[in-house]
Amino acid sequence: MRPDRTAFIHRFYSDRCWIEGTAEDQLEQVAAMRGVLSIAAFPDLHPGKYGPVGSAILADRIYPQLIGNDIGCGMSLFALDLPARKLRLDKAAQKLRMLEGSWQGASAARLKALDLRENLHAQALGTIGGGNHFCELQVVDANADSTALETFGLKKGDLALLVHSGSRSLGTAVFSTVLDRFAGLDPDSTEGHVYWQDHCQAIRWASLNRTLIAERAAEALRCELTLVTDAPHNMIEIWDGAFLHRKGAAKADIPLVPLAGSRDALSYLLVTKSDKPDALASLAHGAGRKYDRRSMIGRAGATRSERNELARTSFGGLVVCEDRQLLIEEAPNAYKDPKRVLEELVNAGLATNVASLKPLLTFKKAARQAQSIARQDKKRRLLDRRSRR
DNA sequence: ATGTCC
């Protein structure tokens, strides 16, 4: 604790990178909070509800607000054994619509394998959710150093799945128990201990959720998948004897981190470096928002033809997002240029780039299918109830 | 972000 001074903010971006003033203000506010020891800020920095998104914060207390509701949210990348030449995008888009329904697989065994209660929030497992979450089919474009990429089991032309999702309403339920604890939690208190345990479970649940989404997608596309990397960016971890909060900052003490672009921009695959302790073992997690959700009304998708445009990409790819509000809120122009973010990270010496990932099919939400599946679910629940009587 | 405010 150092009430007399604020924590140092290490900024891993240059003047060439546009950062919203509100986000800088939030960094200063967090730096002055009790027990905050050090902060790392990345080029995807933008304002969040409780604190700056795109930052890692080391503290000797637990601040649930810095993480928010989507505990364990992150990006998982999977390699697919489907040959790109066999892919028919429009057919693949139809096949992926099944992701909209609930997962009917054997959840108990999968939860138990991660030391989670066998029925822990099982009803939501394998679902993408809303907001900026997605399941994206991509094609790998190796950069100059293709040998480095091959050591991770990928090569130019391979198909991959990038899954961005989290702990769904499980994380929301955990966060709801500490909604008003703005002063943070003493890790030695009962409340701190309970939150910590629940939070750690939500992290494992969220990781499993991403795996199940990818497995469902691979099954729909009739191919096999291999995990390439799983990088959470919304969680707390014990690091250097303190609590490291990552809010929209990827865990970077793993070999590979995906840097997600917007759905009409390339994503990048980064090889991490570990010689900059001030970066708090973290990296940017994506392009970062330029405009908040509300201010996107009027900036995109005003007309039907504009909305139709938003359903395809400049790369010739498809976007399945049949929720009009979501389509507009998540329009590509709501985001900064991920290329700029990549360059800033490489210039700061935090990572090197081994591949670009070109979006082919971004699945977010299928409205019609969702409704019919919701009806089926309701029917099934009614039948279940009747059969139990 | 969220079985979301109907």
Tab-separated table of C-alpha atoms (C1' of nucleotides) in Angstrom:
chain	number	residue	atom	x	y	z
A	1	MET	CA	0.000	0.000	0.000
A	2	ARG	CA	1.299	3.417	-0.858
A	3	PRO	CA	-1.295	6.088	-0.170
A	4	ASP	CA	1.313	8.833	-0.648
A	5	ARG	CA	1.973	8.122	-4.316
A	6	THR	CA	0.367	6.600	-7.339
A	7	ALA	CA	1.566	3.526	-9.219
A	8	PHE	CA	3.730	3.920	-12.318
A	9	ILE	CA	1.935	3.527	-15.637
A	10	HIS	CA	4.029	1.823	-18.315
A	11	ARG	CA	2.611	2.740	-21.708
A	12	PHE	CA	3.467	0.417	-24.576
A	13	TYR	CA	2.302	2.742	-27.337
A	14	SER	CA	3.665	5.786	-29.123
A	15	ASP	CA	2.233	9.174	-30.116
A	16	ARG	CA	1.324	7.636	-33.455
A	17	CYS	CA	-1.333	5.567	-31.698
A	18	TRP	CA	-4.619	7.326	-30.996
A	19	ILE	CA	-5.844	6.808	-27.427
A	20	GLU	CA	-9.062	8.291	-26.077
A	21	GLY	CA	-8.577	10.852	-23.298
A	22	THR	CA	-11.139	9.135	-21.075
A	23	ALA	CA	-9.044	5.965	-21.141
A	24	GLU	CA	-5.957	7.931	-20.036
A	25	ASP	CA	-8.026	9.454	-17.200
A	26	GLN	CA	-9.110	5.959	-16.156
A	27	LEU	CA	-5.477	4.812	-16.084
A	28	GLU	CA	-4.617	7.683	-13.711
A	29	GLN	CA	-7.598	6.865	-11.485
A	30	VAL	CA	-6.623	3.209	-11.243
A	31	ALA	CA	-2.996	4.145	-10.562
A	32	ALA	CA	-4.149	6.064	-7.475
A	33	MET	CA	-6.231	3.226	-6.078
A	34	ARG	CA	-5.223	1.580	-2.815
A	35	GLY	CA	-2.703	-1.196	-3.203
A	36	VAL	CA	-2.083	-0.717	-6.938
A	37	LEU	CA	1.610	-1.402	-7.561
A	38	SER	CA	2.151	-1.169	-11.315
A	39	ILE	CA	0.190	-0.729	-14.547
A	40	ALA	CA	0.910	-1.728	-18.139
A	41	ALA	CA	-1.180	-0.096	-20.889
A	42	PHE	CA	-1.354	-1.377	-24.451
A	43	PRO	CA	-2.196	0.236	-27.822
A	44	ASP	CA	-5.743	-1.163	-27.877
A	45	LEU	CA	-6.522	0.882	-24.750
A	46	HIS	CA	-10.057	2.310	-24.592
A	47	PRO	CA	-12.480	3.360	-21.836
A	48	GLY	CA	-14.409	0.686	-19.970
A	49	LYS	CA	-17.297	0.857	-17.507
A	50	TYR	CA	-15.100	0.579	-14.410
A	51	GLY	CA	-11.595	0.948	-15.760
A	52	PRO	CA	-9.416	1.065	-18.849
A	53	VAL	CA	-9.737	-1.876	-21.254
A	54	GLY	CA	-6.366	-2.876	-22.688
A	55	SER	CA	-4.397	-2.768	-19.448
A	56	ALA	CA	-2.771	-5.027	-16.871
A	57	ILE	CA	-2.876	-3.902	-13.236
A	58	LEU	CA	-0.757	-5.401	-10.471
A	59	ALA	CA	-2.151	-4.844	-6.958
A	60	ASP	CA	-1.965	-6.326	-3.497
A	61	ARG	CA	-5.775	-6.391	-3.373
A	62	ILE	CA	-8.454	-8.001	-5.521
A	63	TYR	CA	-10.504	-5.568	-7.609
A	64	PRO	CA	-13.466	-7.449	-9.160
A	65	GLN	CA	-14.596	-4.242	-10.895
A	66	LEU	CA	-11.409	-4.147	-12.961
A	67	ILE	CA	-12.406	-7.489	-14.473
A	68	GLY	CA	-16.175	-6.995	-14.657
A	69	ASN	CA	-18.697	-9.677	-15.485
A	70	ASP	CA	-17.036	-11.662	-18.232
A	71	ILE	CA	-14.504	-13.411	-16.022
A	72	GLY	CA	-12.179	-15.631	-18.069
A	73	CYS	CA	-13.063	-14.156	-21.461
A	74	GLY	CA	-10.381	-14.757	-24.050
A	75	MET	CA	-9.315	-15.954	-27.488
A	76	SER	CA	-8.655	-19.558	-28.446
A	77	LEU	CA	-7.180	-20.515	-31.801
A	78	PHE	CA	-7.641	-23.963	-33.339
A	79	ALA	CA	-6.164	-25.475	-36.491
A	80	LEU	CA	-8.645	-27.340	-38.718
A	81	ASP	CA	-7.740	-30.260	-40.989
A	82	LEU	CA	-10.264	-29.084	-43.587
A	83	PRO	CA	-8.596	-28.262	-46.931
A	84	ALA	CA	-9.339	-24.632	-47.876
A	85	ARG	CA	-10.170	-25.661	-51.462
A	86	LYS	CA	-13.018	-27.850	-50.202
A	87	LEU	CA	-14.629	-24.986	-48.334
A	88	ARG	CA	-17.884	-23.519	-49.653
A	89	LEU	CA	-18.430	-20.391	-47.600
A	90	ASP	CA	-22.194	-20.108	-48.011
A	91	LYS	CA	-22.682	-23.765	-47.083
A	92	ALA	CA	-20.306	-23.434	-44.129
A	93	ALA	CA	-22.293	-20.404	-42.954
A	94	GLN	CA	-25.483	-22.474	-42.931
A	95	LYS	CA	-23.763	-25.322	-41.072
A	96	LEU	CA	-22.483	-23.009	-38.344
A	97	ARG	CA	-26.008	-21.802	-37.597
A	98	MET	CA	-26.401	-24.767	-35.284
A	99	LEU	CA	-24.091	-22.923	-32.835
A	100	GLU	CA	-27.074	-20.736	-32.013
A	101	GLY	CA	-28.841	-23.519	-30.153
A	102	SER	CA	-27.765	-24.949	-26.821
A	103	TRP	CA	-25.157	-27.702	-26.727
A	104	GLN	CA	-26.594	-31.150	-26.071
A	105	GLY	CA	-23.316	-32.979	-25.394
A	106	ALA	CA	-22.051	-34.770	-22.289
A	107	SER	CA	-21.160	-31.769	-20.149
A	108	ALA	CA	-20.639	-33.532	-16.804
A	109	ALA	CA	-17.457	-35.343	-17.841
A	110	ARG	CA	-15.981	-32.225	-19.452
A	111	LEU	CA	-16.663	-30.120	-16.350
A	112	LYS	CA	-15.307	-32.781	-13.985
A	113	ALA	CA	-12.123	-33.068	-16.052
A	114	LEU	CA	-11.421	-29.428	-15.141
A	115	ASP	CA	-12.251	-30.004	-11.479
A	116	LEU	CA	-15.564	-28.162	-11.857
A	117	ARG	CA	-18.902	-29.208	-10.383
A	118	GLU	CA	-20.455	-31.603	-12.908
A	119	ASN	CA	-23.539	-29.439	-13.453
A	120	LEU	CA	-21.852	-26.024	-13.121
A	121	HIS	CA	-23.844	-23.731	-15.418
A	122	ALA	CA	-23.959	-26.575	-17.932
A	123	GLN	CA	-26.924	-25.078	-19.805
A	124	ALA	CA	-24.795	-22.264	-21.226
A	125	LEU	CA	-21.725	-24.321	-22.185
A	126	GLY	CA	-20.732	-24.218	-25.840
A	127	THR	CA	-22.503	-20.930	-26.617
A	128	ILE	CA	-20.858	-17.812	-28.043
A	129	GLY	CA	-22.983	-15.063	-26.472
A	130	GLY	CA	-23.242	-11.489	-27.725
A	131	GLY	CA	-21.256	-8.272	-27.687
A	132	ASN	CA	-17.844	-8.639	-29.296
A	133	HIS	CA	-17.862	-12.432	-29.055
A	134	PHE	CA	-17.558	-14.530	-32.195
A	135	CYS	CA	-16.447	-17.782	-33.767
A	136	GLU	CA	-14.455	-17.001	-36.907
A	137	LEU	CA	-13.211	-19.282	-39.646
A	138	GLN	CA	-9.913	-17.928	-40.954
A	139	VAL	CA	-7.197	-18.785	-43.429
A	140	VAL	CA	-3.592	-18.620	-42.252
A	141	ASP	CA	-1.178	-16.403	-44.161
A	142	ALA	CA	2.358	-17.008	-42.940
A	143	ASN	CA	4.687	-14.008	-42.876
A	144	ALA	CA	8.371	-14.166	-43.854
A	145	ASP	CA	9.222	-16.428	-40.930
A	146	SER	CA	7.090	-19.436	-41.883
A	147	THR	CA	9.434	-21.868	-40.089
A	148	ALA	CA	8.556	-20.289	-36.744
A	149	LEU	CA	4.890	-20.794	-37.545
A	150	GLU	CA	5.430	-24.443	-38.472
A	151	THR	CA	6.802	-25.165	-35.008
A	152	PHE	CA	3.281	-24.392	-33.786
A	153	GLY	CA	1.694	-26.802	-36.257
A	154	LEU	CA	0.411	-24.209	-38.721
A	155	LYS	CA	1.314	-23.325	-42.277
A	156	LYS	CA	0.210	-20.886	-44.958
A	157	GLY	CA	-3.190	-21.774	-46.390
A	158	ASP	CA	-4.398	-23.744	-43.363
A	159	LEU	CA	-7.875	-23.095	-42.056
A	160	ALA	CA	-8.226	-22.034	-38.442
A	161	LEU	CA	-10.964	-21.141	-35.981
A	162	LEU	CA	-10.592	-18.156	-33.691
A	163	VAL	CA	-13.092	-18.284	-30.832
A	164	HIS	CA	-13.700	-15.213	-28.673
A	165	SER	CA	-16.027	-15.941	-25.777
A	166	GLY	CA	-16.085	-16.123	-22.013
A	167	SER	CA	-17.972	-17.341	-18.988
A	168	ARG	CA	-21.418	-16.150	-20.167
A	169	SER	CA	-23.938	-15.758	-17.354
A	170	LEU	CA	-21.749	-17.743	-14.945
A	171	GLY	CA	-19.285	-14.833	-14.782
A	172	THR	CA	-22.181	-12.401	-14.457
A	173	ALA	CA	-23.493	-14.384	-11.474
A	174	VAL	CA	-20.062	-14.363	-9.790
A	175	PHE	CA	-19.607	-10.625	-10.397
A	176	SER	CA	-23.097	-9.857	-9.086
A	177	THR	CA	-21.974	-10.917	-5.584
A	178	VAL	CA	-19.365	-8.116	-5.446
A	179	LEU	CA	-21.049	-5.389	-7.516
A	180	ASP	CA	-20.615	-2.620	-4.944
A	181	ARG	CA	-17.107	-3.508	-3.749
A	182	PHE	CA	-15.378	-0.592	-5.428
A	183	ALA	CA	-12.709	-0.485	-2.709
A	184	GLY	CA	-11.597	-3.968	-3.692
A	185	LEU	CA	-11.391	-7.111	-1.603
A	186	ASP	CA	-8.837	-8.101	0.986
A	187	PRO	CA	-7.535	-11.425	-0.369
A	188	ASP	CA	-7.341	-12.777	3.185
A	189	SER	CA	-10.994	-12.013	3.939
A	190	THR	CA	-13.743	-14.612	3.582
A	191	GLU	CA	-15.353	-12.535	0.849
A	192	GLY	CA	-12.057	-12.209	-1.004
A	193	HIS	CA	-11.468	-15.931	-0.719
A	194	VAL	CA	-14.951	-16.828	-1.994
A	195	TYR	CA	-14.668	-14.445	-4.949
A	196	TRP	CA	-11.211	-15.786	-5.778
A	197	GLN	CA	-12.414	-19.405	-5.830
A	198	ASP	CA	-15.496	-18.586	-7.931
A	199	HIS	CA	-13.404	-16.445	-10.287
A	200	CYS	CA	-10.883	-19.266	-10.811
A	201	GLN	CA	-13.741	-21.632	-11.638
A	202	ALA	CA	-15.204	-19.133	-14.122
A	203	ILE	CA	-11.799	-18.943	-15.858
A	204	ARG	CA	-11.709	-22.711	-16.352
A	205	TRP	CA	-15.366	-22.734	-17.426
A	206	ALA	CA	-14.730	-19.979	-19.991
A	207	SER	CA	-11.782	-21.855	-21.484
A	208	LEU	CA	-13.873	-25.021	-21.744
A	209	ASN	CA	-16.642	-22.961	-23.329
A	210	ARG	CA	-14.289	-21.806	-26.111
A	211	THR	CA	-13.148	-25.383	-26.699
A	212	LEU	CA	-16.732	-26.627	-26.914
A	213	ILE	CA	-17.719	-23.843	-29.332
A	214	ALA	CA	-14.787	-24.857	-31.553
A	215	GLU	CA	-15.660	-28.552	-31.272
A	216	ARG	CA	-19.262	-27.829	-32.249
A	217	ALA	CA	-18.098	-25.735	-35.208
A	218	ALA	CA	-15.634	-28.435	-36.344
A	219	GLU	CA	-18.357	-31.068	-36.058
A	220	ALA	CA	-20.696	-28.917	-38.143
A	221	LEU	CA	-17.944	-28.480	-40.768
A	222	ARG	CA	-17.114	-32.191	-40.510
A	223	CYS	CA	-13.433	-31.845	-39.679
A	224	GLU	CA	-10.977	-32.379	-36.845
A	225	LEU	CA	-9.404	-29.609	-34.790
A	226	THR	CA	-6.231	-29.052	-32.775
A	227	LEU	CA	-5.758	-26.377	-30.136
A	228	VAL	CA	-3.011	-23.931	-31.155
A	229	THR	CA	-3.282	-21.502	-28.249
A	230	ASP	CA	-5.718	-20.364	-25.557
A	231	ALA	CA	-5.145	-16.795	-24.376
A	232	PRO	CA	-7.500	-15.357	-21.741
A	233	HIS	CA	-7.603	-11.553	-21.488
A	234	ASN	CA	-10.054	-10.862	-18.683
A	235	MET	CA	-8.943	-12.389	-15.401
A	236	ILE	CA	-6.834	-12.128	-12.264
A	237	GLU	CA	-3.737	-14.220	-11.689
A	238	ILE	CA	-1.259	-14.424	-8.836
A	239	TRP	CA	1.959	-13.037	-10.293
A	240	ASP	CA	5.130	-11.970	-8.539
A	241	GLY	CA	3.354	-12.364	-5.189
A	242	ALA	CA	0.526	-9.971	-6.050
A	243	PHE	CA	-2.762	-9.960	-7.950
A	244	LEU	CA	-2.351	-9.288	-11.642
A	245	HIS	CA	-5.598	-7.998	-13.176
A	246	ARG	CA	-5.821	-8.258	-16.943
A	247	LYS	CA	-8.651	-6.226	-18.446
A	248	GLY	CA	-8.662	-6.687	-22.190
A	249	ALA	CA	-4.980	-7.578	-22.004
A	250	ALA	CA	-3.910	-11.022	-23.167
A	251	LYS	CA	-1.967	-13.370	-20.922
A	252	ALA	CA	1.440	-13.308	-22.601
A	253	ASP	CA	3.508	-15.767	-20.566
A	254	ILE	CA	2.445	-18.373	-23.116
A	255	PRO	CA	4.220	-18.838	-26.479
A	256	LEU	CA	1.459	-17.600	-28.836
A	257	VAL	CA	-1.170	-14.878	-28.542
A	258	PRO	CA	-3.857	-14.081	-31.152
A	259	LEU	CA	-4.448	-10.369	-31.735
A	260	ALA	CA	-8.012	-10.135	-33.016
A	261	GLY	CA	-8.861	-7.664	-35.709
A	262	SER	CA	-12.365	-6.439	-36.373
A	263	ARG	CA	-14.388	-8.816	-38.531
A	264	ASP	CA	-13.336	-6.883	-41.646
A	265	ALA	CA	-9.650	-6.768	-40.771
A	266	LEU	CA	-6.843	-9.264	-40.439
A	267	SER	CA	-6.075	-10.852	-37.077
A	268	TYR	CA	-2.468	-11.580	-36.198
A	269	LEU	CA	-0.660	-14.364	-34.448
A	270	LEU	CA	2.061	-13.114	-32.114
A	271	VAL	CA	5.064	-14.917	-30.665
A	272	THR	CA	5.567	-13.446	-27.212
A	273	LYS	CA	8.807	-12.147	-25.703
A	274	SER	CA	9.480	-12.298	-22.000
A	275	ASP	CA	12.243	-9.750	-21.384
A	276	LYS	CA	10.052	-6.771	-20.428
A	277	PRO	CA	8.753	-7.277	-16.866
A	278	ASP	CA	7.061	-3.845	-16.926
A	279	ALA	CA	4.608	-5.281	-19.484
A	280	LEU	CA	3.352	-7.528	-16.651
A	281	ALA	CA	3.372	-10.673	-18.826
A	282	SER	CA	0.598	-9.193	-20.957
A	283	LEU	CA	-0.182	-7.966	-24.471
A	284	ALA	CA	-2.933	-6.151	-26.352
A	285	HIS	CA	-5.873	-8.440	-27.079
A	286	GLY	CA	-7.293	-6.882	-30.222
A	287	ALA	CA	-7.792	-3.741	-32.220
A	288	GLY	CA	-9.557	-1.895	-29.410
A	289	ARG	CA	-12.770	0.081	-29.778
A	290	LYS	CA	-12.671	3.525	-31.345
A	291	TYR	CA	-16.362	4.290	-30.750
A	292	ASP	CA	-18.531	2.965	-27.929
A	293	ARG	CA	-21.606	0.900	-28.717
A	294	ARG	CA	-24.162	3.680	-28.262
A	295	SER	CA	-22.346	6.109	-30.541
A	296	MET	CA	-22.398	3.569	-33.372
A	297	ILE	CA	-26.046	4.407	-34.080
A	298	GLY	CA	-25.800	6.618	-37.151
A	299	ARG	CA	-22.176	5.674	-37.848
A	300	ALA	CA	-23.033	2.393	-39.573
A	301	GLY	CA	-25.889	0.378	-41.025
A	302	ALA	CA	-28.392	3.225	-41.412
A	303	THR	CA	-29.958	1.759	-44.564
A	304	ARG	CA	-30.838	-1.756	-45.565
A	305	SER	CA	-28.143	-1.791	-48.251
A	306	GLU	CA	-25.548	-0.597	-45.735
A	307	ARG	CA	-26.586	-3.392	-43.393
A	308	ASN	CA	-26.290	-5.919	-46.206
A	309	GLU	CA	-22.784	-4.568	-46.813
A	310	LEU	CA	-21.950	-5.247	-43.165
A	311	ALA	CA	-22.758	-8.935	-43.728
A	312	ARG	CA	-19.813	-9.342	-46.086
A	313	THR	CA	-16.189	-8.329	-45.821
A	314	SER	CA	-13.720	-6.642	-48.147
A	315	PHE	CA	-11.841	-9.969	-48.179
A	316	GLY	CA	-14.828	-11.685	-49.801
A	317	GLY	CA	-15.809	-13.223	-46.482
A	318	LEU	CA	-19.225	-13.609	-44.870
A	319	VAL	CA	-20.594	-12.353	-41.567
A	320	VAL	CA	-23.497	-14.116	-39.876
A	321	CYS	CA	-24.963	-11.521	-37.524
A	322	GLU	CA	-28.728	-11.385	-37.795
A	323	ASP	CA	-29.230	-9.085	-34.840
A	324	ARG	CA	-29.454	-5.599	-36.329
A	325	GLN	CA	-28.264	-3.764	-33.214
A	326	LEU	CA	-25.303	-6.109	-32.779
A	327	LEU	CA	-24.420	-5.794	-36.467
A	328	ILE	CA	-24.187	-2.007	-36.079
A	329	GLU	CA	-22.488	-1.947	-32.666
A	330	GLU	CA	-19.807	-4.307	-33.912
A	331	ALA	CA	-19.317	-2.712	-37.333
A	332	PRO	CA	-15.659	-2.733	-38.393
A	333	ASN	CA	-15.443	1.074	-38.191
A	334	ALA	CA	-16.159	0.858	-34.442
A	335	TYR	CA	-12.621	-0.494	-34.072
A	336	LYS	CA	-9.121	0.851	-34.457
A	337	ASP	CA	-6.804	-0.602	-37.085
A	338	PRO	CA	-5.311	-3.826	-35.714
A	339	LYS	CA	-2.282	-3.364	-38.004
A	340	ARG	CA	-1.398	-0.212	-36.053
A	341	VAL	CA	-1.773	-2.094	-32.760
A	342	LEU	CA	0.479	-4.868	-34.092
A	343	GLU	CA	3.153	-2.377	-35.177
A	344	GLU	CA	3.099	-0.675	-31.785
A	345	LEU	CA	3.572	-4.014	-29.977
A	346	VAL	CA	6.416	-5.072	-32.279
A	347	ASN	CA	8.092	-1.642	-31.981
A	348	ALA	CA	7.799	-1.833	-28.185
A	349	GLY	CA	9.666	-5.155	-28.373
A	350	LEU	CA	6.851	-7.132	-26.785
A	351	ALA	CA	6.209	-9.642	-29.577
A	352	THR	CA	6.949	-10.702	-33.139
A	353	ASN	CA	4.359	-11.544	-35.756
A	354	VAL	CA	4.343	-15.008	-37.371
A	355	ALA	CA	1.084	-14.968	-39.273
A	356	SER	CA	-1.874	-12.961	-40.477
A	357	LEU	CA	-5.263	-14.608	-40.116
A	358	LYS	CA	-7.729	-13.621	-42.833
A	359	PRO	CA	-11.420	-13.780	-41.880
A	360	LEU	CA	-13.522	-16.030	-44.133
A	361	LEU	CA	-16.655	-16.506	-42.068
A	362	THR	CA	-17.481	-14.625	-38.883
A	363	PHE	CA	-20.291	-16.215	-36.931
A	364	LYS	CA	-21.974	-14.040	-34.314
A	365	LYS	CA	-25.714	-14.614	-34.210
A	366	ALA	CA	-28.335	-16.396	-36.293
A	367	ALA	CA	-31.725	-14.921	-35.441
A	368	ARG	CA	-34.171	-17.185	-37.280
A	369	GLN	CA	-32.412	-20.350	-36.261
A	370	ALA	CA	-32.198	-18.988	-32.726
A	371	GLN	CA	-35.957	-18.531	-32.577
A	372	SER	CA	-36.762	-21.975	-33.884
A	373	ILE	CA	-34.251	-23.564	-31.528
A	374	ALA	CA	-35.605	-21.526	-28.621
A	375	ARG	CA	-39.041	-22.912	-29.468
A	376	GLN	CA	-37.661	-26.458	-29.541
A	377	ASP	CA	-35.908	-25.890	-26.203
A	378	LYS	CA	-39.117	-24.598	-24.647
A	379	LYS	CA	-41.087	-27.531	-25.996
A	380	ARG	CA	-38.505	-29.971	-24.662
A	381	ARG	CA	-38.573	-28.364	-21.211
A	382	LEU	CA	-42.366	-28.608	-21.124
A	383	LEU	CA	-42.228	-32.281	-22.126
A	384	ASP	CA	-39.542	-32.943	-19.502
A	385	ARG	CA	-41.706	-31.345	-16.844
A	386	ARG	CA	-44.749	-33.355	-17.870
A	387	SER	CA	-42.861	-36.648	-17.963
A	388	ARG	CA	-41.607	-36.066	-14.431
A	389	ARG	CA	-45.102	-35.685	-13.038
B	1	DA	C1'	-20.713	-8.220	-21.121
B	2	DT	C1'	-25.904	-10.333	-19.706
B	3	DG	C1'	-31.839	-16.306	-20.857
B	4	DT	C1'	-30.888	-8.040	-21.363
B	5	DC	C1'	-36.157	-3.556	-20.751
B	6	DC	C1'	-41.207	-5.681	-23.308
